[in-house]
């Protein structure tokens, strides 16, 4: 019933010249998304991927289990010296991420261009 | 939808993750008919989804022989949603989630559903069934006429 979460990684360079791993998600982010969210993140070599940008622009539904997966990713990233950013959340999920405190640990941007300009 | 005529819609969901989206769509359709703003409908959808997930996972313990009842009652100025399961209900409300404690491994990263429900609707109450089952959560979201 839940739509499968698709994910892929693009390696880009910010205007300031920093390498950025962009994790692009598509579909629902829920309890069934562990492999797509955490698995994809954990597949990135931590030593060479210090900046991680999450793309939620093709995600329609995120529930509390999905938010918990994002928090687990933030914990792993913090422990590995990585910095996580995100873009493409709807106004509603921007509000939800702010309410649960994720914005203390991951800056949110409207678009990829805005996000990369800040990195 | 006639504002003076109370209207009720009922949905029964299997206790299977993912079916909360059926309740979300129904709640969204009723709220649209009542004239709720789009941002309030998004709040309602998330609150209803989290209430259904709790009912499926904790109330009915993913037992597909049990169903989750969702009753939407449209009043003149508000929409009430009851999500009913066959669990015993809760004795205590969990503490408000703390992102710093979660980040430091002192608190489970999960456990935000009830917080989101309370934060996104105007009223939320959890009622334990008197017979040890048929517990429900009752949500109310009000039409804000000043800004609508």
Short mmCIF file of C-alpha atoms in Angstrom, two decimals:
data_model
loop_
_atom_site.label_atom_id
_atom_site.label_comp_id
_atom_site.label_asym_id
_atom_site.label_seq_id
_atom_site.Cartn_x
_atom_site.Cartn_y
_atom_site.Cartn_z
CA UNK A 1 0.00 0.00 0.00
CA UNK A 2 2.86 2.35 0.76
CA UNK A 3 4.60 3.48 -2.37
CA UNK A 4 8.16 2.24 -2.63
CA UNK A 5 10.86 4.76 -1.80
CA UNK A 6 13.29 5.23 -4.63
CA UNK A 7 16.66 6.81 -4.02
CA UNK A 8 19.79 7.67 -5.95
CA UNK A 9 22.94 9.66 -5.38
CA UNK A 10 24.34 12.45 -7.55
CA UNK A 11 27.78 13.89 -6.93
CA UNK A 12 27.84 17.64 -7.61
CA UNK A 13 30.12 20.56 -6.81
CA UNK A 14 28.91 23.69 -5.03
CA UNK A 15 29.69 27.14 -6.53
CA UNK A 16 32.33 27.46 -3.79
CA UNK A 17 34.00 24.32 -5.13
CA UNK A 18 32.99 21.82 -2.44
CA UNK A 19 31.98 18.28 -3.41
CA UNK A 20 28.40 17.51 -2.36
CA UNK A 21 26.60 14.15 -2.34
CA UNK A 22 22.95 14.73 -3.25
CA UNK A 23 20.62 11.95 -2.04
CA UNK A 24 17.43 12.12 -4.08
CA UNK A 25 14.31 10.46 -2.71
CA UNK A 26 11.05 9.70 -4.49
CA UNK A 27 7.79 8.25 -3.14
CA UNK A 28 6.80 7.85 0.51
CA UNK A 29 9.23 8.06 3.41
CA UNK A 30 7.86 5.73 6.06
CA UNK A 31 8.87 2.71 8.14
CA UNK A 32 9.45 0.68 4.97
CA UNK A 33 12.03 3.20 3.68
CA UNK A 34 14.97 2.15 5.84
CA UNK A 35 17.07 0.71 2.98
CA UNK A 36 16.30 3.63 0.66
CA UNK A 37 17.09 6.28 3.28
CA UNK A 38 19.68 4.86 5.69
CA UNK A 39 21.03 2.23 3.30
CA UNK A 40 21.70 4.78 0.56
CA UNK A 41 23.31 7.16 3.03
CA UNK A 42 25.46 4.40 4.55
CA UNK A 43 26.67 3.46 1.06
CA UNK A 44 28.47 6.81 0.80
CA UNK A 45 32.12 6.66 1.87
CA UNK A 46 32.19 8.96 4.90
CA UNK A 47 35.76 10.17 4.41
CA UNK A 48 35.04 11.67 0.98
CA UNK A 49 31.43 12.82 1.46
CA UNK A 50 31.55 15.52 4.09
CA UNK A 51 28.59 17.49 2.68
CA UNK A 52 25.32 15.60 2.19
CA UNK A 53 22.27 17.23 0.60
CA UNK A 54 18.87 15.54 0.82
CA UNK A 55 16.43 16.12 -2.06
CA UNK A 56 12.78 15.78 -0.96
CA UNK A 57 11.29 17.49 -4.01
CA UNK A 58 9.65 14.26 -5.25
CA UNK A 59 8.43 13.08 -1.83
CA UNK A 60 4.71 13.45 -1.13
CA UNK A 61 4.31 11.70 2.21
CA UNK A 62 6.59 11.54 5.25
CA UNK A 63 5.33 10.08 8.51
CA UNK A 64 6.88 9.97 11.98
CA UNK A 65 8.71 6.70 11.18
CA UNK A 66 10.21 8.39 8.13
CA UNK A 67 11.24 11.39 10.21
CA UNK A 68 12.90 8.98 12.65
CA UNK A 69 14.98 7.56 9.75
CA UNK A 70 16.11 11.08 8.86
CA UNK A 71 17.09 11.66 12.50
CA UNK A 72 19.05 8.37 12.54
CA UNK A 73 20.89 9.61 9.47
CA UNK A 74 21.64 12.93 11.17
CA UNK A 75 23.03 11.08 14.20
CA UNK A 76 25.35 8.97 12.02
CA UNK A 77 26.41 12.04 10.05
CA UNK A 78 27.18 14.03 13.19
CA UNK A 79 29.25 11.14 14.51
CA UNK A 80 31.16 10.98 11.22
CA UNK A 81 31.91 14.69 10.92
CA UNK A 82 29.49 15.16 8.02
CA UNK A 83 27.08 18.06 7.58
CA UNK A 84 23.57 17.39 6.26
CA UNK A 85 21.32 19.86 4.42
CA UNK A 86 17.96 19.39 2.72
CA UNK A 87 15.81 21.01 0.06
CA UNK A 88 12.50 20.52 -1.73
CA UNK A 89 10.24 19.93 1.27
CA UNK A 90 6.67 21.18 0.92
CA UNK A 91 5.67 24.08 3.21
CA UNK A 92 3.82 21.57 5.42
CA UNK A 93 6.80 19.25 5.88
CA UNK A 94 9.11 22.23 6.33
CA UNK A 95 6.85 23.15 9.26
CA UNK A 96 6.88 19.57 10.59
CA UNK A 97 10.69 19.28 10.35
CA UNK A 98 10.97 22.61 12.19
CA UNK A 99 8.49 21.48 14.88
CA UNK A 100 10.42 18.31 15.67
CA UNK A 101 13.73 20.19 15.79
CA UNK A 102 15.47 18.76 12.72
CA UNK A 103 16.34 22.30 11.61
CA UNK A 104 18.74 22.54 14.58
CA UNK A 105 20.88 19.90 12.88
CA UNK A 106 20.11 20.26 9.15
CA UNK A 107 19.54 23.54 7.32
CA UNK A 108 16.55 23.49 4.96
CA UNK A 109 16.43 25.25 1.59
CA UNK A 110 13.69 25.69 -0.99
CA UNK A 111 15.74 24.56 -3.99
CA UNK A 112 18.97 22.77 -4.86
CA UNK A 113 20.38 26.01 -6.29
CA UNK A 114 19.78 27.84 -3.01
CA UNK A 115 21.24 24.97 -1.02
CA UNK A 116 24.40 24.67 -3.11
CA UNK A 117 24.93 28.44 -3.03
CA UNK A 118 25.12 28.21 0.76
CA UNK A 119 27.67 25.36 0.85
CA UNK B 1 -21.58 20.75 2.22
CA UNK B 2 -24.42 22.37 4.16
CA UNK B 3 -22.92 23.92 7.30
CA UNK B 4 -26.12 23.55 9.31
CA UNK B 5 -26.43 19.82 8.73
CA UNK B 6 -24.08 17.62 10.78
CA UNK B 7 -22.56 15.00 8.48
CA UNK B 8 -20.75 11.82 9.38
CA UNK B 9 -18.42 9.66 7.27
CA UNK B 10 -17.02 6.33 8.43
CA UNK B 11 -14.11 4.29 7.09
CA UNK B 12 -12.78 0.94 8.29
CA UNK B 13 -9.12 0.20 7.65
CA UNK B 14 -7.25 -3.10 7.83
CA UNK B 15 -4.52 -3.11 10.47
CA UNK B 16 -1.80 -2.90 7.86
CA UNK B 17 0.73 -0.13 7.52
CA UNK B 18 0.05 2.09 4.53
CA UNK B 19 -3.73 2.03 4.85
CA UNK B 20 -3.54 5.21 6.95
CA UNK B 21 -3.36 6.94 3.56
CA UNK B 22 -6.99 5.95 2.88
CA UNK B 23 -8.02 7.80 6.05
CA UNK B 24 -5.85 10.77 5.06
CA UNK B 25 -7.54 11.02 1.67
CA UNK B 26 -11.01 10.76 3.19
CA UNK B 27 -10.27 13.38 5.84
CA UNK B 28 -8.81 15.65 3.18
CA UNK B 29 -11.91 15.30 0.98
CA UNK B 30 -14.29 16.08 3.86
CA UNK B 31 -12.21 19.05 5.01
CA UNK B 32 -12.12 20.43 1.46
CA UNK B 33 -15.92 20.20 1.24
CA UNK B 34 -16.14 22.09 4.53
CA UNK B 35 -13.93 24.89 3.23
CA UNK B 36 -10.75 24.38 5.23
CA UNK B 37 -7.61 26.15 4.02
CA UNK B 38 -5.03 23.98 2.23
CA UNK B 39 -2.45 24.33 5.03
CA UNK B 40 -4.96 23.18 7.65
CA UNK B 41 -5.89 20.22 5.47
CA UNK B 42 -2.21 19.22 5.38
CA UNK B 43 -2.09 19.49 9.20
CA UNK B 44 -5.20 17.32 9.46
CA UNK B 45 -3.81 14.70 7.04
CA UNK B 46 -0.63 14.28 9.07
CA UNK B 47 -2.54 14.12 12.38
CA UNK B 48 -5.00 11.54 11.03
CA UNK B 49 -2.16 9.48 9.51
CA UNK B 50 -0.27 9.41 12.81
CA UNK B 51 -3.42 8.49 14.76
CA UNK B 52 -4.10 5.61 12.34
CA UNK B 53 -0.47 4.41 12.48
CA UNK B 54 -0.65 4.33 16.29
CA UNK B 55 -3.96 2.42 16.11
CA UNK B 56 -2.59 -0.10 13.57
CA UNK B 57 0.80 -0.60 15.24
CA UNK B 58 0.16 -0.18 18.97
CA UNK B 59 -3.62 -0.54 19.39
CA UNK B 60 -4.25 -3.49 17.10
CA UNK B 61 -0.61 -4.68 17.10
CA UNK B 62 -0.67 -5.19 13.32
CA UNK B 63 -3.30 -7.95 13.72
CA UNK B 64 -5.01 -7.96 10.33
CA UNK B 65 -8.07 -9.66 11.80
CA UNK B 66 -8.77 -6.38 13.57
CA UNK B 67 -9.76 -3.18 11.84
CA UNK B 68 -9.29 0.48 12.67
CA UNK B 69 -12.42 2.62 12.62
CA UNK B 70 -12.23 6.21 11.46
CA UNK B 71 -15.31 8.38 12.03
CA UNK B 72 -15.35 11.90 10.66
CA UNK B 73 -18.09 14.19 11.97
CA UNK B 74 -18.46 17.52 10.22
CA UNK B 75 -20.06 20.21 12.38
CA UNK B 76 -20.87 23.80 11.60
CA UNK B 77 -17.43 25.15 12.55
CA UNK B 78 -15.27 22.11 13.12
CA UNK B 79 -14.38 18.61 12.00
CA UNK B 80 -14.05 15.87 14.61
CA UNK B 81 -12.16 12.67 13.77
CA UNK B 82 -12.25 9.59 15.98
CA UNK B 83 -9.74 6.80 15.31
CA UNK B 84 -10.83 3.64 17.11
CA UNK B 85 -8.82 0.47 17.73
CA UNK B 86 -9.06 -2.67 19.84
CA UNK B 87 -6.21 -1.79 22.19
CA UNK B 88 -6.38 -0.87 25.84
CA UNK B 89 -5.44 2.75 25.24
CA UNK B 90 -2.67 4.59 26.99
CA UNK B 91 -2.15 5.17 30.68
CA UNK B 92 0.32 8.02 30.25
CA UNK B 93 1.12 10.49 27.55
CA UNK B 94 4.73 10.21 26.34
CA UNK B 95 7.05 13.12 27.04
CA UNK B 96 7.51 15.75 24.36
CA UNK B 97 10.27 14.59 22.00
CA UNK B 98 13.63 16.28 22.48
CA UNK B 99 15.81 16.45 19.36
CA UNK B 100 18.98 17.07 21.38
CA UNK B 101 18.40 13.94 23.47
CA UNK B 102 17.67 11.97 20.30
CA UNK B 103 20.86 13.22 18.64
CA UNK B 104 22.88 12.21 21.70
CA UNK B 105 21.38 8.72 21.83
CA UNK B 106 19.50 9.42 25.07
CA UNK B 107 16.06 9.07 23.48
CA UNK B 108 14.63 6.79 20.75
CA UNK B 109 14.62 8.57 17.36
CA UNK B 110 11.02 7.38 16.98
CA UNK B 111 8.09 8.42 19.14
CA UNK B 112 6.96 11.67 17.56
CA UNK B 113 3.49 10.67 16.39
CA UNK B 114 1.53 11.84 19.40
CA UNK B 115 3.49 15.07 19.58
CA UNK B 116 2.68 15.80 15.93
CA UNK B 117 -1.01 15.04 16.48
CA UNK B 118 -1.22 17.44 19.44
CA UNK B 119 0.74 20.13 17.65
CA UNK B 120 -1.24 20.05 14.40
CA UNK B 121 -4.89 19.98 15.52
CA UNK B 122 -6.91 22.19 17.85
CA UNK B 123 -7.91 19.41 20.26
CA UNK B 124 -6.59 15.89 20.82
CA UNK B 125 -7.64 13.46 23.51
CA UNK B 126 -6.91 9.78 24.06
CA UNK B 127 -9.73 7.76 25.58
CA UNK B 128 -9.29 4.20 26.91
CA UNK B 129 -12.16 1.82 26.26
CA UNK B 130 -14.10 0.89 29.40
CA UNK B 131 -14.04 -2.80 28.44
CA UNK B 132 -10.25 -2.82 28.05
CA UNK B 133 -10.54 -2.33 24.31
CA UNK B 134 -12.27 -0.03 21.79
CA UNK B 135 -10.00 2.83 22.71
CA UNK B 136 -9.92 5.91 20.57
CA UNK B 137 -8.18 9.16 19.87
CA UNK B 138 -10.42 12.13 19.20
CA UNK B 139 -9.13 15.00 17.11
CA UNK B 140 -10.85 18.30 16.45
CA UNK B 141 -9.83 20.87 13.86
CA UNK B 142 -11.74 24.13 13.71
CA UNK B 143 -12.60 26.33 10.77
CA UNK B 144 -10.92 29.66 11.39
CA UNK B 145 -13.49 32.01 9.96
CA UNK B 146 -11.38 35.14 10.54
CA UNK B 147 -8.65 33.99 8.19
CA UNK B 148 -10.65 31.79 5.82
#
